[in-house]
Coordinates of C-alpha atoms in Angstrom, one line a residue:
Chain A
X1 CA 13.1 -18.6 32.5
X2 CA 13.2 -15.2 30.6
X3 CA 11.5 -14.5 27.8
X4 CA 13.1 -11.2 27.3
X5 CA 16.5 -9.7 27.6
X6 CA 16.9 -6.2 27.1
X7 CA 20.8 -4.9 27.2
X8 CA 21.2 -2.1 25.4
X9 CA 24.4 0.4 25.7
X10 CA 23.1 2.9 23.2
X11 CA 20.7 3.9 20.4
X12 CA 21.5 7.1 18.6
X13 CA 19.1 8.7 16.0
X14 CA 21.5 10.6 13.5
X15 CA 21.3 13.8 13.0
X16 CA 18.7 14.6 9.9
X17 CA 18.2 17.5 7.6
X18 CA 16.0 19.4 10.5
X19 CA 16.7 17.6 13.8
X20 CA 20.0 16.9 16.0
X21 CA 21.6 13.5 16.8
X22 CA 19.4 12.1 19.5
X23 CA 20.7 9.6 22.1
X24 CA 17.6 8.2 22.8
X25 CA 18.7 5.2 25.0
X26 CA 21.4 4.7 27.1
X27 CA 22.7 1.6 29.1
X28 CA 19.3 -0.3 29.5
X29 CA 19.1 -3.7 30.2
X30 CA 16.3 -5.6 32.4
X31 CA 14.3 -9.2 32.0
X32 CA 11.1 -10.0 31.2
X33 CA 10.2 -13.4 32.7
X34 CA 7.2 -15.5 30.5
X35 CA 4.1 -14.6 31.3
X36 CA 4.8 -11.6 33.2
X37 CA 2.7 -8.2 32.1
X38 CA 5.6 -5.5 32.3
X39 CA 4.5 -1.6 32.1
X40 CA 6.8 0.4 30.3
X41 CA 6.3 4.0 32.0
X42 CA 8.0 7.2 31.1
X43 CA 7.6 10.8 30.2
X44 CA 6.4 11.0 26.1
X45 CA 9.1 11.6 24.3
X46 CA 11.8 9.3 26.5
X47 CA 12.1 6.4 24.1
X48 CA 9.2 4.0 24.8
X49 CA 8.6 3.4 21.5
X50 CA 12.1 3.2 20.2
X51 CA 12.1 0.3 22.9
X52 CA 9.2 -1.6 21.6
X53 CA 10.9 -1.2 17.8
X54 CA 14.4 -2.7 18.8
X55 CA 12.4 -5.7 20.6
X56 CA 10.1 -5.9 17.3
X57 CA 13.6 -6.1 15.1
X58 CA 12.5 -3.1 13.5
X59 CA 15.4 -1.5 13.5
X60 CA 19.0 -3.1 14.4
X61 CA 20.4 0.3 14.2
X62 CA 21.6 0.0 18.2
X63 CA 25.0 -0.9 20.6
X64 CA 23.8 -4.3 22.7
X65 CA 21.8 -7.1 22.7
X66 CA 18.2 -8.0 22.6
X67 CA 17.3 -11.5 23.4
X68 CA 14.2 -13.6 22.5
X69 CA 13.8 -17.2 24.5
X70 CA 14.1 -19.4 21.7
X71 CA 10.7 -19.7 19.5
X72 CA 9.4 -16.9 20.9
X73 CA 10.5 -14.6 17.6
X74 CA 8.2 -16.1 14.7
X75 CA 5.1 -15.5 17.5
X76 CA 5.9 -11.8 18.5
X77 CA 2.6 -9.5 17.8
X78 CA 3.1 -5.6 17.8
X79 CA 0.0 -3.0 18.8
X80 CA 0.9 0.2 17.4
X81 CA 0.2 3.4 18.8
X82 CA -2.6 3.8 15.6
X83 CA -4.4 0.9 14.8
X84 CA -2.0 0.7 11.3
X85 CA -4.6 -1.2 9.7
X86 CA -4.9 -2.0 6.1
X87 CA -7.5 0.5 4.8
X88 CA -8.1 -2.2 1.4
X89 CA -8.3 -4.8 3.5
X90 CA -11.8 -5.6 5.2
X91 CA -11.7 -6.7 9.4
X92 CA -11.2 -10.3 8.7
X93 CA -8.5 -9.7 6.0
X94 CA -6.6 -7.9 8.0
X95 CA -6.8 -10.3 10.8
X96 CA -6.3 -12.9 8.5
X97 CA -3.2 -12.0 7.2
X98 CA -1.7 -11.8 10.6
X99 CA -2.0 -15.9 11.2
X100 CA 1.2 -17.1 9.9
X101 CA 1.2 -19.0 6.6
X102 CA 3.5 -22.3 8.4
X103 CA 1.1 -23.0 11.0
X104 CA -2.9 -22.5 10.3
X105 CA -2.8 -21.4 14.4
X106 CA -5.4 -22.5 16.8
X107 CA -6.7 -18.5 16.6
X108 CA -9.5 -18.5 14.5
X109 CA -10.1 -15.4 12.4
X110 CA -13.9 -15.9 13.7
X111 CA -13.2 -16.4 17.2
X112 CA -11.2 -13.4 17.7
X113 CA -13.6 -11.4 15.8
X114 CA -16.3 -12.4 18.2
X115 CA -13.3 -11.6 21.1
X116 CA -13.4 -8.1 20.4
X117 CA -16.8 -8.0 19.8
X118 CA -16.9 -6.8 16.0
X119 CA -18.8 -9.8 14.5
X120 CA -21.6 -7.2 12.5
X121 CA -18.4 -5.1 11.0
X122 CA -16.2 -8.2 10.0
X123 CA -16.3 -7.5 6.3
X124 CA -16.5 -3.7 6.5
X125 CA -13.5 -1.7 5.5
X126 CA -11.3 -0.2 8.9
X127 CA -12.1 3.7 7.0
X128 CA -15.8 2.7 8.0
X129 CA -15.2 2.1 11.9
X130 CA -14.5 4.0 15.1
X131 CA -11.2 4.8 16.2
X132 CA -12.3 2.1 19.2
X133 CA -13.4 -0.5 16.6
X134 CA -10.4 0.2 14.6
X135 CA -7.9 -0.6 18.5
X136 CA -10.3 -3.6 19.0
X137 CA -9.6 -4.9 15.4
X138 CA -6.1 -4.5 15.8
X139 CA -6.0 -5.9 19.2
X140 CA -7.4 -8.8 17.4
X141 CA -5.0 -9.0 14.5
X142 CA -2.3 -9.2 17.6
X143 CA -3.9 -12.1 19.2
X144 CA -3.8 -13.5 14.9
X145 CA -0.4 -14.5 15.7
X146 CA -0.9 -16.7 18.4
X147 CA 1.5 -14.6 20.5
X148 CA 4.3 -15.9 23.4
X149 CA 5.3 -11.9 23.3
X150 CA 3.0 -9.0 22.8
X151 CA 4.4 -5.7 22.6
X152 CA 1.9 -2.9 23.1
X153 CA 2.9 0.9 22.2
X154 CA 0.3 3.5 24.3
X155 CA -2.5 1.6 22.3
X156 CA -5.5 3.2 24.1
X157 CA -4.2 7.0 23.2
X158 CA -6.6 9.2 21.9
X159 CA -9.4 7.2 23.3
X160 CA -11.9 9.0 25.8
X161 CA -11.8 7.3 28.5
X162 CA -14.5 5.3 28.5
X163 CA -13.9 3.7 25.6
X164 CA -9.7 3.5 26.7
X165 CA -11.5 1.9 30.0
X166 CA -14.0 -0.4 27.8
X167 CA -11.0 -1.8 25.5
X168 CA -8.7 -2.2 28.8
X169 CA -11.5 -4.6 30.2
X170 CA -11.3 -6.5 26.8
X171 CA -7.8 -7.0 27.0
X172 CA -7.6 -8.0 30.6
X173 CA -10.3 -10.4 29.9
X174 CA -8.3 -11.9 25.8
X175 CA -5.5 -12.1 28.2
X176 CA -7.2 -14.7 31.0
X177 CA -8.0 -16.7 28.0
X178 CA -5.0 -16.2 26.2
X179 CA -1.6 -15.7 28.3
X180 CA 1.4 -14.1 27.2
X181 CA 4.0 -12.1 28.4
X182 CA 3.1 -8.2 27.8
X183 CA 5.1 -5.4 27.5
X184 CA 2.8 -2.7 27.6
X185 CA 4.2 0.9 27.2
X186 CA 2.0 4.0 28.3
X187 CA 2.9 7.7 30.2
X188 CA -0.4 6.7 32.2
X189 CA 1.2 6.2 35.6
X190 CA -3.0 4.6 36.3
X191 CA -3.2 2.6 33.5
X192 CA 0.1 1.0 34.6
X193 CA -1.4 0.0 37.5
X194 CA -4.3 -1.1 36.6
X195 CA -2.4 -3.2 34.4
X196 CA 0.7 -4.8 35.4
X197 CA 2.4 -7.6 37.1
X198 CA 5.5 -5.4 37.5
X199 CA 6.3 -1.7 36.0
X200 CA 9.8 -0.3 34.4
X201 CA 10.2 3.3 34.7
X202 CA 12.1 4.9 32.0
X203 CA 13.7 8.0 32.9
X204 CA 14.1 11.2 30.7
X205 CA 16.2 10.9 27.5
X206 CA 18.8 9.3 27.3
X207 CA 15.9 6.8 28.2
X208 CA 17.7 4.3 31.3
X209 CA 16.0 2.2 33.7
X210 CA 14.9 4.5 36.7
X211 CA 12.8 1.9 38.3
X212 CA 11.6 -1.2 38.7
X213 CA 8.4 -1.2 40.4
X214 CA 6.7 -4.7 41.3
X215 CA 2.6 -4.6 41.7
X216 CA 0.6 -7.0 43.5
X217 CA -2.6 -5.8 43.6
X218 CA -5.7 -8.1 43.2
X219 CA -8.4 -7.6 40.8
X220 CA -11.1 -6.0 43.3
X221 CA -8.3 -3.6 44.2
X222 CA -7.8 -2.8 40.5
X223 CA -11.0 -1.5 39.5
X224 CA -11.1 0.2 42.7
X225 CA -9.9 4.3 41.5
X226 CA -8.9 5.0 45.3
X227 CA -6.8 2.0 45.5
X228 CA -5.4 2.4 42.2
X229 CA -4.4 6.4 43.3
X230 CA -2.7 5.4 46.6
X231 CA -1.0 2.7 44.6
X232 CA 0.6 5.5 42.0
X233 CA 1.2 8.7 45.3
X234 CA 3.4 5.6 47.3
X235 CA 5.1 4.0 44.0
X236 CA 5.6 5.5 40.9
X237 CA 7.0 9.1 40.6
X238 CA 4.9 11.7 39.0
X239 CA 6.3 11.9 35.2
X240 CA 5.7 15.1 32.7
X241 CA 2.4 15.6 32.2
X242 CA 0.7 15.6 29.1
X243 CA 0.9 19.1 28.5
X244 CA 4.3 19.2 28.5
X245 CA 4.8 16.8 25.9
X246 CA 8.0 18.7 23.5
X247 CA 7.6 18.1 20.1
X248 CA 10.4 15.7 19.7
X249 CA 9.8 12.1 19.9
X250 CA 12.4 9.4 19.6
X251 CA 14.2 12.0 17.6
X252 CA 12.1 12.9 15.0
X253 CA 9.4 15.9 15.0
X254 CA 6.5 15.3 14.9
X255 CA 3.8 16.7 12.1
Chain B
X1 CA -16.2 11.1 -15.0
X2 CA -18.3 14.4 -14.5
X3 CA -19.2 14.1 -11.1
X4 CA -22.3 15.3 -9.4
X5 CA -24.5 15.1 -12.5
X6 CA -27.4 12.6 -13.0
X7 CA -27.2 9.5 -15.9
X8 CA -29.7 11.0 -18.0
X9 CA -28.0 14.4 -18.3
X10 CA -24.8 12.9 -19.0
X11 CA -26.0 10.9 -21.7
X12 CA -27.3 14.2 -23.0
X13 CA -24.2 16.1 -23.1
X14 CA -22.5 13.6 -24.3
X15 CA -25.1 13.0 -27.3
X16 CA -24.7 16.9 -27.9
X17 CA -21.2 16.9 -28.3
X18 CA -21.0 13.9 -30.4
X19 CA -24.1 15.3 -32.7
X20 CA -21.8 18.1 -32.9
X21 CA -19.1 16.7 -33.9
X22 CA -20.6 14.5 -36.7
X23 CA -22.8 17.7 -38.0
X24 CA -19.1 19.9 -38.3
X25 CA -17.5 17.0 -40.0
X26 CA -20.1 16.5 -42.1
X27 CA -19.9 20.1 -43.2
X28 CA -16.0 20.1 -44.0
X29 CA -16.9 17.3 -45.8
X30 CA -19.6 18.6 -48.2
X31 CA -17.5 22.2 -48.3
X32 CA -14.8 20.2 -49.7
X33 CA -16.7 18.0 -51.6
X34 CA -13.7 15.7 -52.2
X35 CA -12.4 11.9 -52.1
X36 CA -9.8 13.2 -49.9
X37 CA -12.2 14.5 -46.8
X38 CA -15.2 12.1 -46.6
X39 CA -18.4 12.6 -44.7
X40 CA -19.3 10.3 -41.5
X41 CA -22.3 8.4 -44.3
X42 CA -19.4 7.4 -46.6
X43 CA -17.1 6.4 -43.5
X44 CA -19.8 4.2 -42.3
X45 CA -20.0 2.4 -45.7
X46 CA -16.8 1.9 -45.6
X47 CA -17.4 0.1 -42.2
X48 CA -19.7 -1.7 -43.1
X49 CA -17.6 -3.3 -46.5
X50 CA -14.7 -4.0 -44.6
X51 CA -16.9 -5.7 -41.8
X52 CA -18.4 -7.6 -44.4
X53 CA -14.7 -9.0 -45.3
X54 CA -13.4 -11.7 -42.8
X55 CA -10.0 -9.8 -43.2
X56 CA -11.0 -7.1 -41.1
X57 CA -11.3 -9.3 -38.2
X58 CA -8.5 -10.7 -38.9
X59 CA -6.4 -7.6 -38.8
X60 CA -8.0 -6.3 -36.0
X61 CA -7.4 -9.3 -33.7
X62 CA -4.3 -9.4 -35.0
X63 CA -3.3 -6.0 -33.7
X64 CA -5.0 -6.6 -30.2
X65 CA -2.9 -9.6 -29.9
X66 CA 0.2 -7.4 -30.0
X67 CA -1.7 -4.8 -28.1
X68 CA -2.5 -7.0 -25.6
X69 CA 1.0 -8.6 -25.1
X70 CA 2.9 -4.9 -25.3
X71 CA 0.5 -3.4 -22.6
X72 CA 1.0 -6.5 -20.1
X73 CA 4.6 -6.6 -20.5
X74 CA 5.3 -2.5 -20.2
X75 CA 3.2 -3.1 -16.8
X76 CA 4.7 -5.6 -15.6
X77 CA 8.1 -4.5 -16.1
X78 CA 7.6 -0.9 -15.9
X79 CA 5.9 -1.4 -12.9
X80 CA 8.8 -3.5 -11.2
X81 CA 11.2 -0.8 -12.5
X82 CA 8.9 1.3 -10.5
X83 CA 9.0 -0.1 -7.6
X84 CA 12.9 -0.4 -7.1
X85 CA 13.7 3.1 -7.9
X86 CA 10.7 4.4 -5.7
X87 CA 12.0 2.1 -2.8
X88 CA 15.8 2.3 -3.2
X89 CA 17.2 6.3 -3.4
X90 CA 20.3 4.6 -4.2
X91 CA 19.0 2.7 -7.4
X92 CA 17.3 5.8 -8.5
X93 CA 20.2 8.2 -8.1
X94 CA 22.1 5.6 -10.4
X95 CA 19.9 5.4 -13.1
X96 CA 17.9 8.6 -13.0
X97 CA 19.8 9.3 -16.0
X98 CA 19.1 5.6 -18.0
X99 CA 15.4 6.5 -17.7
X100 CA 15.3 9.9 -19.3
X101 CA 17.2 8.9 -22.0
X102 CA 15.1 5.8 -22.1
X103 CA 11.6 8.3 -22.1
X104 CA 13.1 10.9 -24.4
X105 CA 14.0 7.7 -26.6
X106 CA 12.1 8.7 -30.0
X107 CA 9.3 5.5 -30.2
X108 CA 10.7 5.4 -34.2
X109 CA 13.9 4.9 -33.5
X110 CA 13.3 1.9 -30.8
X111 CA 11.4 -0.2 -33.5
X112 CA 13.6 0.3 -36.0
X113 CA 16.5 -0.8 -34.0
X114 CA 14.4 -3.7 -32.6
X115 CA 13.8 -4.7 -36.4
X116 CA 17.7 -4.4 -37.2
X117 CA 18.7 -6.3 -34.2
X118 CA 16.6 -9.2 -33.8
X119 CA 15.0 -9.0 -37.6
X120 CA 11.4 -8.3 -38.9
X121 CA 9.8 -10.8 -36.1
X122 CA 6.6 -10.6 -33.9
X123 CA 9.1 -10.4 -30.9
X124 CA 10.9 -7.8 -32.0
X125 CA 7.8 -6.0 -33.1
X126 CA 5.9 -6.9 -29.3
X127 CA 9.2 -5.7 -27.8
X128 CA 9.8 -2.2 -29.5
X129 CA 6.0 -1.4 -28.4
X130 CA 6.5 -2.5 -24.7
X131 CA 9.8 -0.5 -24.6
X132 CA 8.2 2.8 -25.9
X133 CA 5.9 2.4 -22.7
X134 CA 8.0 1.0 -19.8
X135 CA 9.8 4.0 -19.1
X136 CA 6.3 6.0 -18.2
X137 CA 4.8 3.3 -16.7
X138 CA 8.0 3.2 -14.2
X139 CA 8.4 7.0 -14.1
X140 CA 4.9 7.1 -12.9
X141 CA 4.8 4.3 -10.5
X142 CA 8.2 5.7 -8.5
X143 CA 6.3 8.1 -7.5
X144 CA 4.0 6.1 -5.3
X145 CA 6.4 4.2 -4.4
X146 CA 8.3 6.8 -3.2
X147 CA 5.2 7.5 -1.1
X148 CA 4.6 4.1 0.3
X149 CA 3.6 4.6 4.2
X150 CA 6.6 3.4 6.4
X151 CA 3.6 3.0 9.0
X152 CA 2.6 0.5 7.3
X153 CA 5.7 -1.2 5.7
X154 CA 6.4 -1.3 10.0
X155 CA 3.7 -3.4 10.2
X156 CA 3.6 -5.8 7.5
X157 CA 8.0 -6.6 9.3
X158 CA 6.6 -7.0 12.9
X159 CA 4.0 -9.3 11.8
X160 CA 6.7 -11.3 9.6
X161 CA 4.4 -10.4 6.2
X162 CA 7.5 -11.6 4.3
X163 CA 8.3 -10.3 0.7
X164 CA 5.4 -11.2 -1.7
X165 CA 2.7 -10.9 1.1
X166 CA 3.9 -7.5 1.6
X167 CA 3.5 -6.7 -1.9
X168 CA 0.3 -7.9 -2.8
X169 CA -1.3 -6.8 0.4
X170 CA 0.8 -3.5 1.0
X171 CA 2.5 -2.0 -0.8
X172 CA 0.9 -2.7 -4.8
X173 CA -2.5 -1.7 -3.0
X174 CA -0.7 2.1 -2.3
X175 CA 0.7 2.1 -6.4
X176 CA -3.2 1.2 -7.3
X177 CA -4.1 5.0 -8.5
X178 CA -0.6 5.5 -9.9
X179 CA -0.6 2.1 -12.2
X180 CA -4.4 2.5 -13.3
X181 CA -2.7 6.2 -14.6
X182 CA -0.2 4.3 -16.7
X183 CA -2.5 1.8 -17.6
X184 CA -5.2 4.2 -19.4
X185 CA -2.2 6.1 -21.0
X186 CA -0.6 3.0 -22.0
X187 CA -3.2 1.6 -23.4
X188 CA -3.8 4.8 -25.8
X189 CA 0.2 4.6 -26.4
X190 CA 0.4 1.6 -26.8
X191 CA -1.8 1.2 -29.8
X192 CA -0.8 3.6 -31.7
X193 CA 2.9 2.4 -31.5
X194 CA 1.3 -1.1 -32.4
X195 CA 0.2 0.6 -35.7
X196 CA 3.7 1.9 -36.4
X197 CA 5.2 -1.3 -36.0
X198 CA 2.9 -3.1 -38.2
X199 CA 3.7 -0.8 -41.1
X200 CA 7.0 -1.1 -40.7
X201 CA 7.8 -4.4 -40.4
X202 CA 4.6 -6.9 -40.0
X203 CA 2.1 -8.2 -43.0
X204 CA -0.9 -8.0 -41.0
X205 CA -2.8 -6.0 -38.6
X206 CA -4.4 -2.7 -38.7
X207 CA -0.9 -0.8 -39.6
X208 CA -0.4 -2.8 -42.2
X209 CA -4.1 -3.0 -43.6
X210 CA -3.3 1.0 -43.3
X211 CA -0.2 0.9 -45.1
X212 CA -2.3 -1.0 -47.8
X213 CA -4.9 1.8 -48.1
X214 CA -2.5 4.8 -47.8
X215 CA -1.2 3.5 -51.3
X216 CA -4.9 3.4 -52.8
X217 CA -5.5 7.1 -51.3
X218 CA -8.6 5.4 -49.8
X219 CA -9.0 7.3 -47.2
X220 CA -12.5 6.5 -45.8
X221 CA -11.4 3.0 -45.6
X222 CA -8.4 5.0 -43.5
X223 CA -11.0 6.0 -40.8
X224 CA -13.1 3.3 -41.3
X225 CA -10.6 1.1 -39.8
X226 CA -9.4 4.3 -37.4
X227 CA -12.8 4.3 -35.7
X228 CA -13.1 0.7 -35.3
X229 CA -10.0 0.6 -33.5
X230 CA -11.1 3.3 -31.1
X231 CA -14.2 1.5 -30.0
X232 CA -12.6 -1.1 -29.1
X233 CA -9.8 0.7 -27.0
X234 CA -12.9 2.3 -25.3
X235 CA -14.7 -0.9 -24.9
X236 CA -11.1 -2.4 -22.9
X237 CA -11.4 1.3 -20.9
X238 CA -15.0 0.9 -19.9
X239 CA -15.6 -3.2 -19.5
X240 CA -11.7 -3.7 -18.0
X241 CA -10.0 -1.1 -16.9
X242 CA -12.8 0.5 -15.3
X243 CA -14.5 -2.1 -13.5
X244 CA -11.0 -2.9 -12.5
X245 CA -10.4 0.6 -11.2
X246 CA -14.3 0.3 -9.2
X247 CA -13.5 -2.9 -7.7
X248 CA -9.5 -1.5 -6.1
X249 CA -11.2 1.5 -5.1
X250 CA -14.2 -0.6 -3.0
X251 CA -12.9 -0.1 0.1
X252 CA -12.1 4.1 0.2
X253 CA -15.4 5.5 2.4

């Protein structure tokens, strides 16, 4: 059964006092079975995150239909692409406040501390951790929810790569323990492969389904570099590289 | 607060400037050697006499009462007012225009209508002081609101926050700096509209005690009661509103 159903005929960003309209999708529709881990890959800029905002109910601004499996709604987690933590709010507060008031949830705010391995900086404010501490706390927060969908927007950016390597092993490892269906977006062609069950590539804006990329590699072969490189040169077409990231994204410039 | 400087030096300026202060006063005073202008030693007497009177008291808690009930209902309400227009451009184009002529509203001319319209009562009197402050208290909090991080508002939707979750944990934490603003203001507005209020139209409190001694010329009794009435809006700033202000700010690094 799907847990997902993405068709979307268009979403347009108006035109604003300094930017143009922006058709930023444009006839996109695919399913997302439960318990799948779908990659979202495409050049920055396409409409990844646009995506993951329509899914979220964000913004109902669109032409189509987005459909949730029943229930699945009220335990939808987001992971932005910054940790968008409270900065008043200490670790556990913040994860706190994710658990829904209805239902005390089987996720302890403990437990997932100890998860992501912050349990000496659970009452410290997020302004005194790491950018890392700051991912693991939100990653953390997400789990809060108890979540049948988790939408994840590039949420390993600006990490070296250590540390994007380090929280990647964490969230392989919450997600044995904890399955959900993923949809994990990223322009790392790699850390889609690393990653998923199956990968969506998005072309360039209008964003539109460009491929649809099933990967069925086992776990030795995933932490194997070499494996994970021949994976990406036969499957997944080279997308814009970081350094040619335009200015735009989804329609708005950035600061 | 003076930042940088060490306890003991503060203390030191500040002993200073008051010593200075007293020593000039205290020289007007002599200089003009009349009822009129009295020196800080016959102020204190003064002090002391009325302290010595249970009236005092009773005047001054009086007047906190209605301090006290003004101040928390401009907040309040001011700080709802706030919120909407800071939130909703629509809203605030609409009555942009109601609030300056609400702020340029002359503080006499509110109580005075108050009085006429619902009589000479302690509501009237309570609401004529918190409607002389709830037009800065909103003016000042629609400006953070207007600058309330959609990053976070974002957030606080996906993870189904709902309305009062989202206001106590995000969005009244971003207003903190721009309603402790109002508040000190208030507080020093507030009070003094308190007194106008209870000479017009109240028979008790420190306006009215002042009212009282205005007729008798006694003007040492005047400042007596003027001084009191300052410590103890600096005792609310430094036991209240500043502890208050320590404990928001915690978490900034």
């Amino acid at each position: 059964m799907s847990a997902l159903d993405v068709a979307i005929t268009r979403k347009v960003y108006p035109a604003r006092a300094e930017t143009r309209e922006h058709l930023a999708l444009s006839d996109l529709a695919f399913s997302v079975k439960e318990g799948e881990t779908v990659c979202i890959l495409g050049p920055s800029g396409c409409g990844k995150t646009t995506l993951l905002n329509l899914i979220a109910g964000l913004d109902g601004d669109y032409a189509g239909r987005i459909t949730l499996a029943p229930g699945i709604e009220d335990h939808l987690a987001y992971v932005f692409q910054t940790p968008r933590l409270l900065p008043w709010r200490t670790v556990r507060q913040n994860i706190g406040l994710a658990i829904d008031d209805a239902d005390s949830g089987p996720a302890s705010v403990s437990d997932l501390i100890a998860a992501v391995g912050l349990e000496a900086f659970a009452d410290a404010y997020p302004g005194q951790l790491s950018l890392g501490m700051q991912r693991r706390a939100a990653l953390a927060r997400a789990f809060a929810r108890d979540p049948r969908i988790l939408l994840m927007d590039e949420p390993f950016v600006s990490l070296d790569d250590a540390a994007a390597e380090r929280l990647r092993a964490l969230l392989v490892r919450i997600l044995a323990e904890r399955p959900t269906t993923v949809l994990f977006v990223t322009h790392d062609r790699r850390e889609a492969a690393k990653l998923a069950n199956r990968i969506l590539i998005l072309s360039d804006p209008p964003a539109t389904l460009a491929g649809d990329v099933p990967v069925k590699l086992s776990r030795a072969a995933r932490a194997d570099p070499a494996r994970i490189e021949a994976f990406c040169r036969r499957h997944l077409p080279v997308i814009m590289p970081e350094a040619d990231r335009g200015d735009l994204v989804n329609g708005k410039t950035k600061p | 607060m003076s930042g940088g400087k060490s306890i003991p030096a503060r203390i030191g300026w500040s002993g200073a400037s008051l010593a200075a202060f007293l020593l000039l006063w205290w020289l007007g005073a002599a200089i003009a050697g009349s009822r009129d202008l009295p020196g800080p030693g016959a102020v204190l007497i003064a002090l002391v006499d009325a302290a010595e009177s249970g009236e005092f008291y009773t005047h001054m808690l009086v007047t906190l009462a209605r301090v006290a009930v003004s101040f928390m209902l401009a907040m309040v309400i001011g700080t709802a007012i706030g919120i909407v227009l800071g939130r909703k451009p629509g809203a605030d184009r609409f009555f942009d225009g109601w609030l300056i002529l609400a702020l340029n509203m002359p503080a006499l001319v509110t109580i005075i209508l108050c009085y006429i319209w619902f009589g000479l009562t302690e509501v009237a009197a309570v609401t004529a002081v918190a409607i002389n402050k709830i037009p800065n208290v909103a003016v000042t909090v629609r400006e953070g609101a207007r600058a309330v991080s959609h990053e976070l508002s974002e957030m606080a939707q996906a993870y189904r926050f709902g309305r009062w979750k989202t206001l106590r944990h995000v969005i009244l934490p971003q207003l903190n700096p721009f309603v402790a603003a109002s508040a000190r203001s208030g507080l020093a507005l507030v009070w003094k509209i308190v007194l106008v209020v209870e000479l017009l139209g109240r028979s008790n409190g420190v306006g009215f005690q002042l009212h009282l001694l205005f007729q008798l010329f006694d003007v040492a009794a005047i400042l007596a009661y003027a001084i009191a009435f300052i410590a103890v809006v600096q005792m609310i700033e430094i036991f209240l509103l500043q502890p208050w202000e320590r404990a928001a700010n915690r978490w900034r690094p």
